[in-house]
Short mmCIF file of C-alpha atoms in Angstrom, two decimals:
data_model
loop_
_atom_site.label_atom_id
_atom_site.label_comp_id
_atom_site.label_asym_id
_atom_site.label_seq_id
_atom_site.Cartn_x
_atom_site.Cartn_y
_atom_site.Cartn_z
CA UNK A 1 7.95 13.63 0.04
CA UNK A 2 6.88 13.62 3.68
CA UNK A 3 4.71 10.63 4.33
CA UNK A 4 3.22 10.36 7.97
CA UNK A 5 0.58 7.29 6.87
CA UNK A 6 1.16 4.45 8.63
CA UNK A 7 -0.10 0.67 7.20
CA UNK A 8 -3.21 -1.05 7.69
CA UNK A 9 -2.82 -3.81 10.07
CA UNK A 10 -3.46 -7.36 8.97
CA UNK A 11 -5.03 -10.45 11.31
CA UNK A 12 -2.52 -13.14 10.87
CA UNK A 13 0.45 -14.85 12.76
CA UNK A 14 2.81 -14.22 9.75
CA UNK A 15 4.25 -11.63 9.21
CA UNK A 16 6.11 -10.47 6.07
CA UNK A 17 9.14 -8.38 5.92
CA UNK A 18 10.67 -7.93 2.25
CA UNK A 19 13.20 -5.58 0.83
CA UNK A 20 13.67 -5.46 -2.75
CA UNK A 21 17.65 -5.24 -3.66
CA UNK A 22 18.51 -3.61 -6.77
CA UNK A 23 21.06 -3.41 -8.58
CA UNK A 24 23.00 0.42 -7.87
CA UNK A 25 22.63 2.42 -10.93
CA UNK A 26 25.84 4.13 -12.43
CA UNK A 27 24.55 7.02 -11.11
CA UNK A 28 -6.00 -14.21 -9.10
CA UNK A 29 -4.14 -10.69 -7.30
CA UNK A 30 -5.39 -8.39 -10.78
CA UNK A 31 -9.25 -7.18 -8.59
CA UNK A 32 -10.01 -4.02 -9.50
CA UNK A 33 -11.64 -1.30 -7.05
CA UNK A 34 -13.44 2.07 -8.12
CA UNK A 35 -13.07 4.82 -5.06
CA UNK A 36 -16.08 7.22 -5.41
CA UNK A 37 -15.70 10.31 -3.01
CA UNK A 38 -19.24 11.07 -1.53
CA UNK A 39 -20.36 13.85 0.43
CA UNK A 40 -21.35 12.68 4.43
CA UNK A 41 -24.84 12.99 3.42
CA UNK A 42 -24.84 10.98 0.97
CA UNK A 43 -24.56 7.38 3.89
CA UNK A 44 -26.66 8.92 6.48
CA UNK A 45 -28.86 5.96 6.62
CA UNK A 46 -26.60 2.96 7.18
CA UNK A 47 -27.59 0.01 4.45
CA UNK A 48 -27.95 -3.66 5.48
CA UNK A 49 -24.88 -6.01 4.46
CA UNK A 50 -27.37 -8.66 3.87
CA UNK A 51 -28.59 -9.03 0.41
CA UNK A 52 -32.11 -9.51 -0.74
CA UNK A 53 -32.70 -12.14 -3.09
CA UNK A 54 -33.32 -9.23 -5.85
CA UNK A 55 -29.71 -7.88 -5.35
CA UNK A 56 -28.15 -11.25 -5.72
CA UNK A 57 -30.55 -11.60 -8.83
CA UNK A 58 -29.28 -8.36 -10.34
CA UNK A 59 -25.78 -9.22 -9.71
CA UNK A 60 -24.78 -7.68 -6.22
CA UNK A 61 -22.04 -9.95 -4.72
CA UNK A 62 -21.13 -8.41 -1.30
CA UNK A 63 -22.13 -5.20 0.67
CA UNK A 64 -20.29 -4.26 3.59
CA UNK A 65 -20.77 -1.13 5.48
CA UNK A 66 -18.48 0.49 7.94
CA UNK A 67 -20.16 1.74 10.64
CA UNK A 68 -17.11 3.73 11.76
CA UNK A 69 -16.86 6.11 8.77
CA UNK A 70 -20.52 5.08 6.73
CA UNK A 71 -18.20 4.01 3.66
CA UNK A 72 -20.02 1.62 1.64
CA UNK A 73 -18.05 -1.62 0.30
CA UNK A 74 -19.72 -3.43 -2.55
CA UNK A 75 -18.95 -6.04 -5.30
CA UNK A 76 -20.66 -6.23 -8.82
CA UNK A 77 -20.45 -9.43 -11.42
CA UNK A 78 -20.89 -7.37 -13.93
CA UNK A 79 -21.65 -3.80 -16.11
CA UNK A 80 -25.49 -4.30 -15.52
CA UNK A 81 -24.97 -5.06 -11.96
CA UNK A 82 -22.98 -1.93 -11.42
CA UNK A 83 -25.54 0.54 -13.04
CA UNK A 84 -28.99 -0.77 -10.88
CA UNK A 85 -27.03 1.58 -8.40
CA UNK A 86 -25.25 3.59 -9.97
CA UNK A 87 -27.19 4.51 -13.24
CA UNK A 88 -26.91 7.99 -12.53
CA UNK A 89 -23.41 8.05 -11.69
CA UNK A 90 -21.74 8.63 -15.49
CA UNK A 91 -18.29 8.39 -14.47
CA UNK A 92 -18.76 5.14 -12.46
CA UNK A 93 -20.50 3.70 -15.67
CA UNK A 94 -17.87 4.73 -17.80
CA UNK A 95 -15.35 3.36 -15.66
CA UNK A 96 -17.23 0.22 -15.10
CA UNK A 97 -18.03 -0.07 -19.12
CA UNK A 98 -14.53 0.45 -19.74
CA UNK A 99 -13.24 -2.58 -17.42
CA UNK A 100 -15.57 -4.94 -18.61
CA UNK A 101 -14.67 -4.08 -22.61
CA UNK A 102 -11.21 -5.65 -21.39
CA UNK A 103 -10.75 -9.19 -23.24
CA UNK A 104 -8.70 -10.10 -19.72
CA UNK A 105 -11.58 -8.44 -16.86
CA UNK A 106 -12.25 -10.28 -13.41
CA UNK A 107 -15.49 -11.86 -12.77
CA UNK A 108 -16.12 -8.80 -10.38
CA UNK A 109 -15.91 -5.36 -10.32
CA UNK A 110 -15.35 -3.71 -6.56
CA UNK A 111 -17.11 0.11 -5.09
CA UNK A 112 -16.48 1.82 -2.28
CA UNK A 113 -18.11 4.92 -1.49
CA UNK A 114 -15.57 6.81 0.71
CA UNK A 115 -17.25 9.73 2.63
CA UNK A 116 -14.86 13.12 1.82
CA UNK A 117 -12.33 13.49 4.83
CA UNK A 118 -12.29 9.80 5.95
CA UNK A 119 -10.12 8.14 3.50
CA UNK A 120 -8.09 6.65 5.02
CA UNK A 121 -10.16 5.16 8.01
CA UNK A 122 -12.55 4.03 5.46
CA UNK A 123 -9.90 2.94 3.08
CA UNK A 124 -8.20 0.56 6.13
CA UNK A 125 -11.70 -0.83 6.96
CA UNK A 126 -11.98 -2.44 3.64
CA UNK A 127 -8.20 -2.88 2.82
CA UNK A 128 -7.74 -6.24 2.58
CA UNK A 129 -10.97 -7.08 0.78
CA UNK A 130 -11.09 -9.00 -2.61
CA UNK A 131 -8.93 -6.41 -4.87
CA UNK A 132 -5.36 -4.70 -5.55
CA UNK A 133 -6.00 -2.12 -8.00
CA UNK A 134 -7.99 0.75 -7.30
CA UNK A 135 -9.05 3.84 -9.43
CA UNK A 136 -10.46 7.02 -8.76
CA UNK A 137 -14.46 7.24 -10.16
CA UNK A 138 -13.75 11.00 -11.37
CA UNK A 139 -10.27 11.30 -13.05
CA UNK A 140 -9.05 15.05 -12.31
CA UNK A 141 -5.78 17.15 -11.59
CA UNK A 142 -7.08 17.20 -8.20
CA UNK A 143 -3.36 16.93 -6.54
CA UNK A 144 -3.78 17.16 -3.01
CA UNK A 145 -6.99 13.93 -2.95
CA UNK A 146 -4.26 11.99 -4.69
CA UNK A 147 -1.50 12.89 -3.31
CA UNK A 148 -3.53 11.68 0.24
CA UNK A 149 -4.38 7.98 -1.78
CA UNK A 150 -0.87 8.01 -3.02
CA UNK A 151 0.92 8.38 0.23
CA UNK A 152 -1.78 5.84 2.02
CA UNK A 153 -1.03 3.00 -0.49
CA UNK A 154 2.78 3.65 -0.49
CA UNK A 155 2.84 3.31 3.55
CA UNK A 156 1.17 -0.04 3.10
CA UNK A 157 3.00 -1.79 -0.34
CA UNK A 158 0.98 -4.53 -0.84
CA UNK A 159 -1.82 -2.48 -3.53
CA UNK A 160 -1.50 -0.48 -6.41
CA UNK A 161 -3.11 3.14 -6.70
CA UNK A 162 -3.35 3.97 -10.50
CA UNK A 163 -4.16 7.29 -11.30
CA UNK A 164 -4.99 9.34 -14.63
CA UNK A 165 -3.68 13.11 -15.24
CA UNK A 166 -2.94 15.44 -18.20
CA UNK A 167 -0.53 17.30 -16.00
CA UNK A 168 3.30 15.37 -16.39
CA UNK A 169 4.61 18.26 -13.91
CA UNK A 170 2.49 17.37 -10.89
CA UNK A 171 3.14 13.48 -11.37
CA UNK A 172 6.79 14.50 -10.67
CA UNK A 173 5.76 15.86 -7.04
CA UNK A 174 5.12 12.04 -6.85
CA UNK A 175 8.70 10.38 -8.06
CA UNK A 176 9.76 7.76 -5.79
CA UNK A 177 5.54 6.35 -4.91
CA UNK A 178 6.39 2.40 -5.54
CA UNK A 179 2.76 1.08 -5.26
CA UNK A 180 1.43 4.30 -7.50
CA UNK A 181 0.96 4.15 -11.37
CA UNK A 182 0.10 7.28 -13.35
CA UNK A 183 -1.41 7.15 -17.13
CA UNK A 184 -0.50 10.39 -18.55
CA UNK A 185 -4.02 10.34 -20.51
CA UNK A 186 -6.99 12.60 -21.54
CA UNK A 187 -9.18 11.96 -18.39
CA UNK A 188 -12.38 12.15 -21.04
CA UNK A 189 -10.99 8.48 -21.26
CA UNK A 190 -10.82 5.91 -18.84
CA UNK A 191 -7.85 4.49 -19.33
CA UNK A 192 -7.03 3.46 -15.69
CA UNK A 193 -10.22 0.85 -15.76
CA UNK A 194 -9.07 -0.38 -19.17
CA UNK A 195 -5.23 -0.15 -18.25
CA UNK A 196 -6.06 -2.69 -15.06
CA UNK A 197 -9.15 -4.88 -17.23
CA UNK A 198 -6.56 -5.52 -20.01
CA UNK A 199 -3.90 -6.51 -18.06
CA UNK A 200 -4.04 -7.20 -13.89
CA UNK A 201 -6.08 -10.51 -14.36
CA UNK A 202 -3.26 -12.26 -16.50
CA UNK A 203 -1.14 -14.66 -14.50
CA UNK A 204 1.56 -12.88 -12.32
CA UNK A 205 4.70 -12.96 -13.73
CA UNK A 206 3.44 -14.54 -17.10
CA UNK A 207 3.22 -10.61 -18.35
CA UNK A 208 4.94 -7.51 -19.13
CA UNK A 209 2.90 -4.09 -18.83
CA UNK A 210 4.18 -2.94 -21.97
CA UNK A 211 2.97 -3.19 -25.51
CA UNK A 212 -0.60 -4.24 -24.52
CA UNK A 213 -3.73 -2.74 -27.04
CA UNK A 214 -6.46 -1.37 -24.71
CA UNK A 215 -10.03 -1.41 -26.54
CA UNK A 216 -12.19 1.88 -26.48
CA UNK A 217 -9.09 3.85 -25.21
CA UNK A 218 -7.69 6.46 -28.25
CA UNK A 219 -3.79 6.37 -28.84
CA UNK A 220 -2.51 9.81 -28.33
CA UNK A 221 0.01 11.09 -31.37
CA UNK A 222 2.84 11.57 -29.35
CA UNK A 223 6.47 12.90 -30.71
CA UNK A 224 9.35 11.62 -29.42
CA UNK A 225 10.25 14.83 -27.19
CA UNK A 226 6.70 14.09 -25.16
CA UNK A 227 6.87 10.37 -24.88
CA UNK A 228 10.37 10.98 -23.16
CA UNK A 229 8.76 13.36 -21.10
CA UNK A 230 6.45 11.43 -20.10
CA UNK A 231 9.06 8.30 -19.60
CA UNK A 232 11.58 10.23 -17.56
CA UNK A 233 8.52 10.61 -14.55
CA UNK A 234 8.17 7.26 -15.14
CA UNK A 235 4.31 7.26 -16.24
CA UNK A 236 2.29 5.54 -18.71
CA UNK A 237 1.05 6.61 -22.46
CA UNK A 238 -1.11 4.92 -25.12
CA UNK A 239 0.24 5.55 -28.43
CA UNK A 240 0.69 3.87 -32.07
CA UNK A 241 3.92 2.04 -32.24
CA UNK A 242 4.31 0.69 -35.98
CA UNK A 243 0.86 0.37 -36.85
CA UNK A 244 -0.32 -0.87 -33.44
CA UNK A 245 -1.43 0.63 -30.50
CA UNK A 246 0.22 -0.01 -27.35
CA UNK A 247 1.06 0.70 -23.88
CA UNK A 248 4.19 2.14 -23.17
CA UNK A 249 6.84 1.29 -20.18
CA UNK A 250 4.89 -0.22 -17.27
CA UNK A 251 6.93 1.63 -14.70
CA UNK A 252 5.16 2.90 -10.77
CA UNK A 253 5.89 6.16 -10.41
CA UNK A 254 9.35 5.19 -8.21
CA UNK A 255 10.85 3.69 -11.60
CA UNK A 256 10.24 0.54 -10.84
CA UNK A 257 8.32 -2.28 -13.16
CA UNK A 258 4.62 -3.30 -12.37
CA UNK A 259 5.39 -6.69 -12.76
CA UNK A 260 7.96 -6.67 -10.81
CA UNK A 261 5.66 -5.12 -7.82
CA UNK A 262 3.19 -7.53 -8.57
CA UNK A 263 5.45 -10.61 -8.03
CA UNK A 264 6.45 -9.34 -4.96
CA UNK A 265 2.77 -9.03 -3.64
CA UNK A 266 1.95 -12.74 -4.83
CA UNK A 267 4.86 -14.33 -2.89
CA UNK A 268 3.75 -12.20 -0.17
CA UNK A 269 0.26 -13.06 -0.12
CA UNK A 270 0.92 -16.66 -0.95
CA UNK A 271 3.81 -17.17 1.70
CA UNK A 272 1.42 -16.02 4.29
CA UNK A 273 -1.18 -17.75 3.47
CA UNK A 274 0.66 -21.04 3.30
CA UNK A 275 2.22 -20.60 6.28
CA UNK A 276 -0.75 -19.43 8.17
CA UNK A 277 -2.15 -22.74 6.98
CA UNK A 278 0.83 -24.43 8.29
CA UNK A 279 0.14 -23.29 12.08
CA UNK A 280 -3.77 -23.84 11.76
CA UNK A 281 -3.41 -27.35 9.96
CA UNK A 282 -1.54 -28.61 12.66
CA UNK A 283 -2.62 -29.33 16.05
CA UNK A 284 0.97 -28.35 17.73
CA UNK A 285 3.91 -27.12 15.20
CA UNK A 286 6.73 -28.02 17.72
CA UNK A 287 9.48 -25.46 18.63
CA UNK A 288 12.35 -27.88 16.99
CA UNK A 289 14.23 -28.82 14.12
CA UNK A 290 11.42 -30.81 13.13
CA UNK A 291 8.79 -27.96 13.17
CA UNK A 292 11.62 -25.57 11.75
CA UNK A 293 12.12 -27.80 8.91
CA UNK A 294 8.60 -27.77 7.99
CA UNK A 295 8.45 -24.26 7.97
CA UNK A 296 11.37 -24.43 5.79
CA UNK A 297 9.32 -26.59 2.92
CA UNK A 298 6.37 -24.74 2.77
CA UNK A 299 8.63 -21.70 1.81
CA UNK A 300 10.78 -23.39 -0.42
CA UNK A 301 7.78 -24.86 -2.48
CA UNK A 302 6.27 -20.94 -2.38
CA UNK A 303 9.63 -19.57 -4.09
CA UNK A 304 9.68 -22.96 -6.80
CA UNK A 305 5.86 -22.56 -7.51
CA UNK A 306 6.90 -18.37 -7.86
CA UNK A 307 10.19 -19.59 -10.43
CA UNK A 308 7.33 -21.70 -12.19
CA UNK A 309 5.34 -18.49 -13.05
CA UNK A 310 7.81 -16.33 -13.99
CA UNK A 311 7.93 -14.27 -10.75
CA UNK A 312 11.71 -15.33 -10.13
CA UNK A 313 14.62 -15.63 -12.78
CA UNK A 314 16.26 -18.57 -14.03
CA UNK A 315 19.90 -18.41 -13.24
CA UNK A 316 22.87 -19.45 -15.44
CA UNK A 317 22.64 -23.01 -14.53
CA UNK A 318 19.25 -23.36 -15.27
CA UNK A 319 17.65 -23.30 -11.77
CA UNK A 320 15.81 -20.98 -9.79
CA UNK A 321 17.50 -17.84 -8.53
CA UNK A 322 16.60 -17.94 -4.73
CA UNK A 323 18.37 -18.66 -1.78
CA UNK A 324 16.13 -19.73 1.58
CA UNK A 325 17.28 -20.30 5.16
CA UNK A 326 16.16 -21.18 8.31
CA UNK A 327 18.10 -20.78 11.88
CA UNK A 328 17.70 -23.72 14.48
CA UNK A 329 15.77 -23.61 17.65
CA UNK A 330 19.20 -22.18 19.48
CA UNK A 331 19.76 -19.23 17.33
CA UNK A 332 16.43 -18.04 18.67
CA UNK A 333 15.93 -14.79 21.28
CA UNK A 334 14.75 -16.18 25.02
CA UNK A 335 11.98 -13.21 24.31
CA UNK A 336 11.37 -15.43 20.82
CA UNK A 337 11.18 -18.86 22.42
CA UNK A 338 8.97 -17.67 25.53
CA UNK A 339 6.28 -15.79 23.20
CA UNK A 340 6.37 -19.18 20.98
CA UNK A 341 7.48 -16.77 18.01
CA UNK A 342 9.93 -17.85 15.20
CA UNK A 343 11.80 -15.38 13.40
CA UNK A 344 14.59 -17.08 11.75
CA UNK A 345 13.15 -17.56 8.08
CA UNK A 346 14.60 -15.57 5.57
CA UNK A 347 14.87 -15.40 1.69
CA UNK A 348 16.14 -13.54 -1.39
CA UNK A 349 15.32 -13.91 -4.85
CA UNK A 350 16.42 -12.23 -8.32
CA UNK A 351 13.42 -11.01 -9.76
CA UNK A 352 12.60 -12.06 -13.31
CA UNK A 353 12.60 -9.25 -16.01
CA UNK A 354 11.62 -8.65 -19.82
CA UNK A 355 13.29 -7.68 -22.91
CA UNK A 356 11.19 -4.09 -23.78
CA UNK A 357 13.50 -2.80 -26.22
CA UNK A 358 16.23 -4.28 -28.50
CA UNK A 359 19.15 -2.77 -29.96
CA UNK A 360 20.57 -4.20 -33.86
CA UNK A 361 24.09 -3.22 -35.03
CA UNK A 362 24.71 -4.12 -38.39
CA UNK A 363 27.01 -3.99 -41.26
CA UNK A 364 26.30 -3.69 -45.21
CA UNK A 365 29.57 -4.96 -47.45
CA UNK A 366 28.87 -3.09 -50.92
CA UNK A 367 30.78 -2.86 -54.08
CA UNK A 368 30.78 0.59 -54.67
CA UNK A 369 34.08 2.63 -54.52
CA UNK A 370 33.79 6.23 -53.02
CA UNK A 371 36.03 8.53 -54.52
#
């Protein structure tokens, strides 16, 4: 698939480059946020970002508006919140109702209105805002407006686009969309809010995406010929399994697991922003072993904390499956050392995984002689 997006562009002096290493084949980071396409009209008249003391009352948390593109940014605490504005919006409400039904939800609930045709300017102002799942308000087989969110969070891959569709044979036009995850569903439903309510709020790396009940959301009778289907694009069902209903792989779209994803956005998030408190906790980091080596701990104790929570695997002797380095003052460019830049910290870890299926072999002695 051609993709010609190109990621949003954080503030920060650290930057993050990680590459996930597989192995070669014989052949609170859980926020969710609603995008609801308006027409231009609809934010002609630009709205204040400060709150009156009756919004707070009714449960408005934030409103920011960018004045670039009108798109409206807002935060709710909660169903009742989200319908003094939106009351006669019925697929916000439903989408909103679903997330809250969710025994895991957040303690918000994020909007943006995104005028049609400015996506992804409007999508970049409010990027890095408090959330990292998004749904669309109106699930449809509209391919080409998600397509255009597909490709926009897949340039960035650091949030997840989860998307709804009764059609398996567009969702393969997507294969290979890492930060994309598509619920082969009856969009009557709103799975994708309950998908991310049941699940995205648990601990990362305490959780699998698999085998989790959804409440309000109907299993769909599925034979075995359409769950593999619907498996081999690497998408998402609700079915009964044994008597209880369920969620079926947890796979993006590019094969890969959720969880796995997810772990890799909490180290990155959480190695930045130790590190970033590093530099401003200190009134001079110095450009020497000493300054080096403290760079060095603050990573290390980012990788232990992610082994704690399940992000990394244990490996056969019991310890955490990482390896961390960092090069000395010499090793560094003359470009490096004159812009006061380091660039000589680098990691890998083995990603932690999950039993989803189990296979018995057994064998039955009996006394019976077969002529």
């Amino acid at each position: 698939m051609v993709n010609t997006i190109n990621a949003f562009d954080r503030i920060t002096d650290v930057n993050m480059d990680i590459t996930i290493k597989r192995q070669q084949p014989v052949v609170g980071l859980g926020n969710l946020l609603i995008i609801n396409a308006v027409t231009a009209d609809q934010n002609e008249t630009p709205l204040s970002d400060q709150l009156t003391p009756e919004e707070v009352q009714n449960g408005l948390l934030m409103r920011k508006t960018d004045t670039a593109t009108g798109a409206v940014y807002r935060e709710y605490k909660n169903l009742d919140s989200v319908k003094n504005d939106y009351a006669d919006n019925a697929d916000i409400v439903a989408k909103a109702e679903a997330y809250f039904a969710q025994e895991n939800h957040s303690d918000r609930i994020a909007i943006a209105d995104l005028p049609a045709g400015k996506e992804q300017e409007a999508l970049g102002a409010f990027w890095f805002f408090n959330w990292t799942f998004a749904i669309r308000a109106k699930s449809s087989d509209d391919n080409p407006a998600i397509t255009l969110l597909s490709n926009i969070f897949e340039a960035n891959k650091d949030h997840f686009l989860v998307i709804q569709s009764t059609d398996v044979t567009f969702l393969k036009t997507l294969q290979g969309q890492a930060y994309t995850i598509a619920l082969k569903h009856d969009i009557a439903e709103p799975m994708d809010a309950a998908y991310v309510g049941a699940i995205a709020t648990l601990p990362v790396g305490s959780t699998t995406w698999k085998f989790k009940t959804l409440r309000g959301i109907t299993p769909e009778a599925l034979t075995s010929t359409e769950l593999n289907a619907i498996n081999q694009v690497n998408a998402v069902a609700y079915t009964t399994v044994f008597g209880k209903n369920q969620t079926t792989e947890g796979k993006t779209l590019s094969g890969e697991y959720i969880d796995t994803l997810h772990g890799v956005i909490w180290v990155q998030n959480e190695m930045q922003a130790k590190l970033q408190k590093l530099l401003q906790d200190n009134d001079k980091l110095p450009y020497s072993q000493i300054g080096i080596n403290m760079i060095l701990a603050v990573a290390t104790q980012v990788l232990n904390t992610a082994y704690e929570k399940g992000i990394i695997q244990q490996d056969d002797n019991g310890k955490a499956d990482f390896t961390i380095s960092a090069t000395g003052r010499n090793e560094q460019s003359a470009k490096d050392l004159s812009n006061r830049h380091y660039g000589g910290l680098s990691f890998t870890y083995h990603a932690s995984g999950a039993i989803h299926s189990i296979t018995v072999r057994g064998t039955i002695n009996s006394d019976t002689y077969l002529n």
